Coordinates of C-alpha atoms in Angstrom, one line a residue:
M1 CA -28.4 -44.6 52.0
K2 CA -25.0 -44.1 52.8
K3 CA -21.9 -46.2 50.3
T4 CA -19.0 -45.8 49.8
Y5 CA -17.8 -47.0 46.0
R6 CA -14.4 -46.5 45.7
D7 CA -13.4 -43.5 47.7
L8 CA -16.4 -42.0 47.0
Q9 CA -18.9 -41.2 49.3
V10 CA -22.3 -42.0 48.0
Q11 CA -25.7 -40.4 49.5
K12 CA -28.6 -41.6 47.6
S13 CA -32.6 -41.1 48.4
D14 CA -36.4 -41.1 47.5
D15 CA -36.5 -37.7 50.5
F16 CA -34.9 -35.0 49.2
N17 CA -35.2 -33.5 52.6
S18 CA -32.6 -35.9 53.3
I19 CA -30.3 -34.9 51.1
V20 CA -30.5 -31.1 51.3
S21 CA -28.9 -31.1 55.1
S22 CA -25.2 -32.2 53.7
V23 CA -25.8 -29.4 50.7
E24 CA -26.7 -25.7 50.1
L25 CA -27.7 -25.8 46.6
P26 CA -28.7 -23.2 44.0
F27 CA -32.9 -22.2 42.1
P28 CA -33.5 -24.4 41.1
F29 CA -32.7 -27.5 44.0
D30 CA -35.4 -25.4 46.2
A31 CA -36.5 -27.8 48.9
K32 CA -40.7 -27.1 49.2
F33 CA -40.4 -26.7 44.4
I34 CA -38.7 -30.4 44.3
N35 CA -40.7 -31.7 47.4
L36 CA -44.3 -30.4 44.9
L37 CA -42.7 -31.7 41.3
K38 CA -42.7 -35.2 43.8
E39 CA -45.6 -35.3 44.6
N40 CA -47.4 -33.9 41.5
N41 CA -44.7 -35.7 38.8
L42 CA -45.9 -38.9 38.7
F43 CA -42.6 -41.0 37.4
P44 CA -40.3 -42.5 40.1
Q45 CA -37.6 -39.5 41.6
E46 CA -34.2 -40.7 43.4
Y47 CA -31.7 -37.7 44.7
Y48 CA -27.9 -38.5 44.9
Y49 CA -24.7 -37.0 46.4
I50 CA -21.3 -38.1 45.7
R51 CA -18.7 -36.2 47.5
N52 CA -14.7 -36.7 47.3
N53 CA -12.6 -34.7 50.1
D54 CA -14.3 -31.1 48.1
D55 CA -15.4 -32.3 45.5
F56 CA -19.2 -32.7 45.1
A57 CA -22.8 -33.5 43.4
F58 CA -25.4 -33.6 43.8
F59 CA -28.2 -35.2 41.2
I60 CA -32.3 -35.8 40.2
L61 CA -33.2 -39.2 39.1
S62 CA -36.3 -40.8 37.5
K63 CA -37.4 -43.5 35.7
M64 CA -39.7 -43.2 32.9
K65 CA -39.7 -45.5 29.2
L66 CA -39.8 -42.7 26.8
N67 CA -38.5 -42.7 23.3
I68 CA -35.3 -41.7 23.1
F69 CA -35.6 -41.8 19.0
T70 CA -38.7 -39.2 19.7
F71 CA -36.1 -35.9 17.7
A72 CA -36.2 -37.8 14.6
K73 CA -39.9 -39.5 14.0
L74 CA -39.4 -42.8 15.2
K75 CA -40.5 -45.2 18.3
L76 CA -37.8 -47.1 20.2
S77 CA -39.4 -46.7 23.8
M78 CA -36.7 -47.9 26.1
K79 CA -36.8 -47.1 30.5
I80 CA -34.6 -44.5 31.2
K81 CA -32.7 -43.1 33.9
I82 CA -33.3 -38.7 32.8
I83 CA -30.8 -36.7 35.0
G84 CA -32.6 -33.9 34.5
M85 CA -35.6 -31.3 36.5
P86 CA -39.0 -33.0 36.3
C87 CA -40.4 -29.7 34.7
S88 CA -40.7 -28.1 31.6
I89 CA -37.4 -25.2 32.8
S90 CA -34.1 -25.1 30.8
E91 CA -32.0 -25.5 34.0
Q92 CA -29.6 -28.6 34.2
G93 CA -31.3 -31.7 37.0
Y94 CA -27.2 -31.2 38.3
Y95 CA -25.8 -29.0 40.1
T96 CA -21.0 -30.0 40.6
N97 CA -17.8 -28.7 41.1
N98 CA -16.5 -31.5 39.0
E99 CA -19.0 -33.1 36.0
K100 CA -16.0 -35.8 35.8
M101 CA -16.7 -36.9 38.4
M102 CA -20.2 -37.4 39.0
L103 CA -20.8 -38.4 34.6
D104 CA -17.8 -41.3 36.2
Y105 CA -20.2 -42.5 38.9
I106 CA -23.8 -42.0 37.4
K107 CA -21.5 -44.1 34.1
T108 CA -21.5 -47.5 37.0
I109 CA -25.9 -46.8 37.1
K110 CA -27.0 -50.1 35.6
G111 CA -29.5 -49.2 32.4
V112 CA -29.7 -46.6 30.0
K113 CA -28.8 -42.5 31.2
L114 CA -29.7 -39.5 30.0
V115 CA -28.4 -36.5 31.3
L116 CA -30.6 -33.2 30.2
N117 CA -29.9 -29.3 29.5
V118 CA -27.0 -29.5 30.0
Q119 CA -25.1 -26.2 29.1
K120 CA -21.3 -26.4 28.7
T121 CA -20.3 -30.5 27.9
I122 CA -17.6 -31.7 28.2
P123 CA -15.7 -34.7 26.6
E124 CA -16.1 -38.3 29.1
Q125 CA -15.1 -41.9 27.7
G126 CA -18.1 -44.2 26.8
I127 CA -20.7 -40.9 26.9
T128 CA -22.4 -39.8 23.5
V129 CA -22.6 -36.2 23.3
G130 CA -25.4 -34.2 21.4
K131 CA -27.9 -31.6 21.1
T132 CA -31.1 -30.6 22.5
L133 CA -34.0 -28.5 21.9
P134 CA -32.2 -25.1 22.5
T135 CA -33.6 -22.4 25.1
C136 CA -34.5 -18.7 23.8
I137 CA -32.6 -16.1 25.9
F138 CA -34.8 -12.3 26.1
V139 CA -31.7 -10.6 27.0
N140 CA -33.9 -6.7 28.0
D141 CA -32.1 -3.8 28.5
F142 CA -35.5 -1.6 28.1
K143 CA -36.7 0.9 30.2
N144 CA -40.6 0.4 29.2
I145 CA -42.5 -1.4 27.4
H146 CA -42.9 1.8 24.3
E147 CA -39.3 1.4 24.0
Y148 CA -39.3 -2.5 23.2
M149 CA -41.6 -1.1 20.6
S150 CA -40.0 1.2 18.9
S151 CA -36.8 -0.9 19.0
L152 CA -37.9 -4.0 16.2
R153 CA -38.5 -3.0 12.9
S154 CA -41.4 -2.7 11.1
S155 CA -42.2 -5.9 9.7
Y156 CA -41.7 -7.5 13.5
R157 CA -43.1 -4.4 15.3
R158 CA -47.0 -4.6 12.6
R159 CA -46.9 -8.5 14.0
I160 CA -46.9 -7.9 17.2
S161 CA -49.6 -4.8 17.2
K162 CA -51.7 -6.3 14.8
A163 CA -51.6 -9.7 17.7
I164 CA -52.3 -6.2 20.5
V165 CA -55.3 -5.3 18.6
N166 CA -57.0 -8.5 17.7
C167 CA -56.4 -9.4 21.8
E168 CA -57.8 -5.8 23.1
N169 CA -61.2 -7.2 24.4
I170 CA -59.5 -10.6 26.4
V171 CA -58.9 -10.5 30.0
I172 CA -56.0 -10.5 31.7
Q173 CA -55.8 -11.5 35.2
E174 CA -53.1 -13.3 38.1
L175 CA -54.3 -15.9 39.9
K176 CA -53.4 -15.9 43.4
G177 CA -54.0 -20.1 45.6
K178 CA -56.1 -22.9 43.8
C179 CA -56.7 -22.1 40.3
P180 CA -59.7 -22.7 38.4
K181 CA -59.7 -26.3 36.6
T182 CA -59.9 -24.7 33.2
V183 CA -56.2 -23.8 33.7
Y184 CA -55.1 -27.1 33.9
D185 CA -57.6 -28.2 31.0
L186 CA -55.5 -25.7 28.9
Y187 CA -52.2 -27.7 30.7
L188 CA -53.5 -31.1 29.1
R189 CA -54.5 -29.8 26.1
T190 CA -51.1 -27.7 25.3
Y191 CA -49.2 -31.4 26.8
E192 CA -50.9 -33.7 24.9
K193 CA -50.0 -31.1 21.4
S194 CA -46.4 -31.0 21.7
P195 CA -44.5 -33.6 20.2
Y196 CA -41.7 -33.8 22.8
K197 CA -43.2 -35.4 25.6
L198 CA -41.3 -36.0 28.8
E199 CA -43.4 -35.4 32.1
R200 CA -46.6 -34.6 33.1
L201 CA -47.6 -32.9 36.3
E202 CA -50.9 -33.0 38.4
A203 CA -53.9 -30.2 38.8
P204 CA -52.4 -30.0 42.1
F205 CA -49.4 -28.6 41.5
F206 CA -50.4 -25.1 40.0
D207 CA -52.2 -24.8 43.3
K208 CA -49.2 -24.3 45.6
V209 CA -46.2 -23.3 42.6
D210 CA -44.7 -20.6 43.9
S211 CA -44.9 -18.8 40.8
D212 CA -47.7 -15.7 38.5
K213 CA -49.8 -18.0 36.6
I214 CA -51.7 -15.3 34.6
L215 CA -54.4 -16.5 33.1
F216 CA -56.6 -15.0 29.1
S217 CA -59.7 -14.8 28.3
K218 CA -62.0 -13.7 26.9
D219 CA -66.2 -13.0 27.5
G220 CA -65.8 -15.6 30.4
V221 CA -64.0 -18.3 27.9
A222 CA -60.2 -19.3 29.4
L223 CA -57.8 -18.9 25.7
G224 CA -54.9 -19.6 27.6
F225 CA -52.0 -19.1 30.7
V226 CA -48.9 -18.7 31.4
L227 CA -46.5 -19.8 34.2
L228 CA -43.9 -17.2 35.5
K229 CA -41.0 -17.8 37.5
K230 CA -38.7 -14.7 39.2
H231 CA -35.3 -15.7 40.2
K232 CA -33.8 -12.6 41.0
E233 CA -33.0 -11.0 38.3
T234 CA -34.4 -13.9 35.4
L235 CA -37.5 -14.6 34.6
Y236 CA -38.2 -18.2 33.3
F237 CA -41.5 -19.0 31.1
M238 CA -42.0 -22.4 32.9
L239 CA -45.8 -23.4 31.5
C240 CA -48.8 -22.4 29.0
G241 CA -51.8 -23.6 28.1
M242 CA -53.9 -22.8 24.8
N243 CA -57.4 -23.2 23.4
Y244 CA -57.2 -24.1 20.5
D245 CA -60.6 -23.9 19.6
V246 CA -59.9 -20.0 19.0
D247 CA -56.7 -19.2 16.0
V248 CA -53.8 -18.8 18.7
A249 CA -51.9 -17.8 16.2
D250 CA -53.0 -13.6 17.5
L251 CA -52.7 -15.2 21.0
Y252 CA -49.6 -16.6 21.2
Y253 CA -47.1 -13.4 19.9
Y254 CA -50.2 -11.3 22.7
M255 CA -48.4 -14.0 25.2
L256 CA -45.1 -13.6 25.0
Y257 CA -46.0 -9.7 24.5
K258 CA -47.6 -9.8 27.8
I259 CA -44.9 -11.5 29.3
I260 CA -42.5 -10.1 28.2
E261 CA -43.5 -6.5 29.4
Y262 CA -43.8 -7.5 32.7
A263 CA -40.7 -8.0 32.2
I264 CA -39.8 -5.1 32.0
E265 CA -42.1 -3.6 34.7
N266 CA -40.3 -6.9 37.6
K267 CA -36.4 -5.1 36.6
C268 CA -35.2 -9.1 34.3
K269 CA -32.6 -8.2 32.9
I270 CA -32.6 -11.7 31.6
I271 CA -36.7 -13.7 30.4
D272 CA -36.3 -17.6 29.3
F273 CA -38.8 -18.2 27.5
G274 CA -38.6 -21.7 26.8
Q275 CA -37.3 -24.8 24.8
T276 CA -39.8 -24.8 22.7
S277 CA -42.3 -22.8 19.8
E278 CA -39.0 -21.8 18.8
E279 CA -39.7 -19.4 15.6
T280 CA -42.3 -17.6 17.0
K281 CA -40.3 -16.1 20.5
L282 CA -37.4 -15.2 18.2
K283 CA -39.2 -12.9 15.8
M284 CA -39.5 -11.1 19.8
G285 CA -35.1 -10.3 19.6
A286 CA -34.9 -14.2 21.8
Q287 CA -31.6 -15.2 20.8
L288 CA -31.1 -19.1 21.1
Q289 CA -29.0 -20.6 23.5
E290 CA -27.5 -24.5 23.1
R291 CA -28.7 -27.6 24.8
Y292 CA -26.7 -30.3 25.0
F293 CA -27.1 -33.9 26.1
Y294 CA -25.0 -36.9 28.2
V295 CA -26.3 -40.3 27.6
H296 CA -24.6 -43.9 28.2
H297 CA -25.2 -47.1 28.4
T298 CA -23.5 -50.0 31.2
N299 CA -23.9 -52.3 28.1
E300 CA -20.9 -52.2 26.3
I301 CA -22.7 -53.2 22.9
L302 CA -26.5 -51.3 23.4
N303 CA -23.0 -47.9 24.4
K304 CA -21.8 -49.0 21.2
I305 CA -25.3 -48.6 18.9
I306 CA -26.4 -45.3 20.6
N307 CA -23.3 -43.7 19.8
K308 CA -23.4 -44.6 16.4
S309 CA -27.1 -43.6 16.5
K310 CA -26.6 -40.3 17.9
N311 CA -27.3 -38.2 14.9
L312 CA -30.5 -39.9 15.6
L313 CA -31.1 -39.0 19.1
E314 CA -29.8 -35.4 18.3
Y315 CA -32.5 -32.4 18.0
K316 CA -31.7 -30.9 14.9
H317 CA -33.3 -27.0 13.6
N318 CA -32.6 -25.0 10.8
L319 CA -34.1 -21.5 12.2
Q320 CA -32.9 -18.0 10.0
K321 CA -31.2 -15.8 11.9
F322 CA -34.2 -12.8 12.4
D323 CA -32.7 -9.3 12.0
V324 CA -36.3 -8.3 14.8
Y325 CA -33.9 -4.6 16.1
K326 CA -33.1 -1.7 14.2
E327 CA -29.8 -0.9 13.9
E328 CA -28.5 1.2 16.1
K329 CA -29.8 -1.0 18.6
I330 CA -28.1 -3.8 17.8
L331 CA -24.4 -1.0 17.9
E332 CA -26.5 -0.4 21.7
Q333 CA -26.4 -4.3 22.3
N334 CA -22.2 -4.5 20.8
E335 CA -20.8 -2.3 22.9
S336 CA -22.9 -3.0 26.1
I337 CA -21.3 -6.9 25.3
I338 CA -17.5 -5.3 24.8
S339 CA -18.0 -3.0 27.8

């Protein structure tokens, strides 16, 4: 559907293919990937493309019922329109060269709208801005896995080494094509355990997604899996699943270690480790990168209440700083940044 709002040309559709003919979109807005998400994320999705001369914006809008006070351990479920990627990656669900124009239009959409994973915020009248889950970014400048291990301070190296020893009998298998049922079972177990449920993907997604799917098992029993997506020089840790019938502490360290090894072997300069289990990922050498949200309600009174409740909407962490690397590695990284 095409219409004009003020000076904006607005194209809205539940068919992504009808939108992409109007604009060239970067990763992760690949048509095959977005269509697969629509098939396997049961929340209704709409796609918007707005334009005013050379200014443009594209965004994905999903409709769902969500507890808006998830991070405050309170419960108030509301029908919300989420502007974000309909899967668990820390990328924005929009692409624009004029964020103010996009936000001005989003404010006209009826009801409450939540824009997730904003990387750099701008002030906009009437819109509440806050922090959501940060993502964990690992900078990879290692020639091999031995160099990585040697760069760690002894206590962090010992913890990873312990996990490696305790997982030495685990079989690692890269899956091709259709996944065994155990993969989806592991995903569901982790999803149900998560305190921050947003979307749930259906089983066919795991069979069809263009990514690397790695299964960890022992004595024929599936213990965990990871789903990795490489784009240019960045490796995205998209999803994982765990078997909580076993002690998963060593297993999780081992899985993260294997992801780092994979990134080194495939010359990925960045690992986006995602937005949960921050402490363990920081102990592996990752760094926090903040993510933000915008929220707005068309009802002025409710919008003011939301603004006053900002502290209940935000994600708050009190993570200590972990000095994971030896001093010489830190100096090396700082010199690299300066140069």
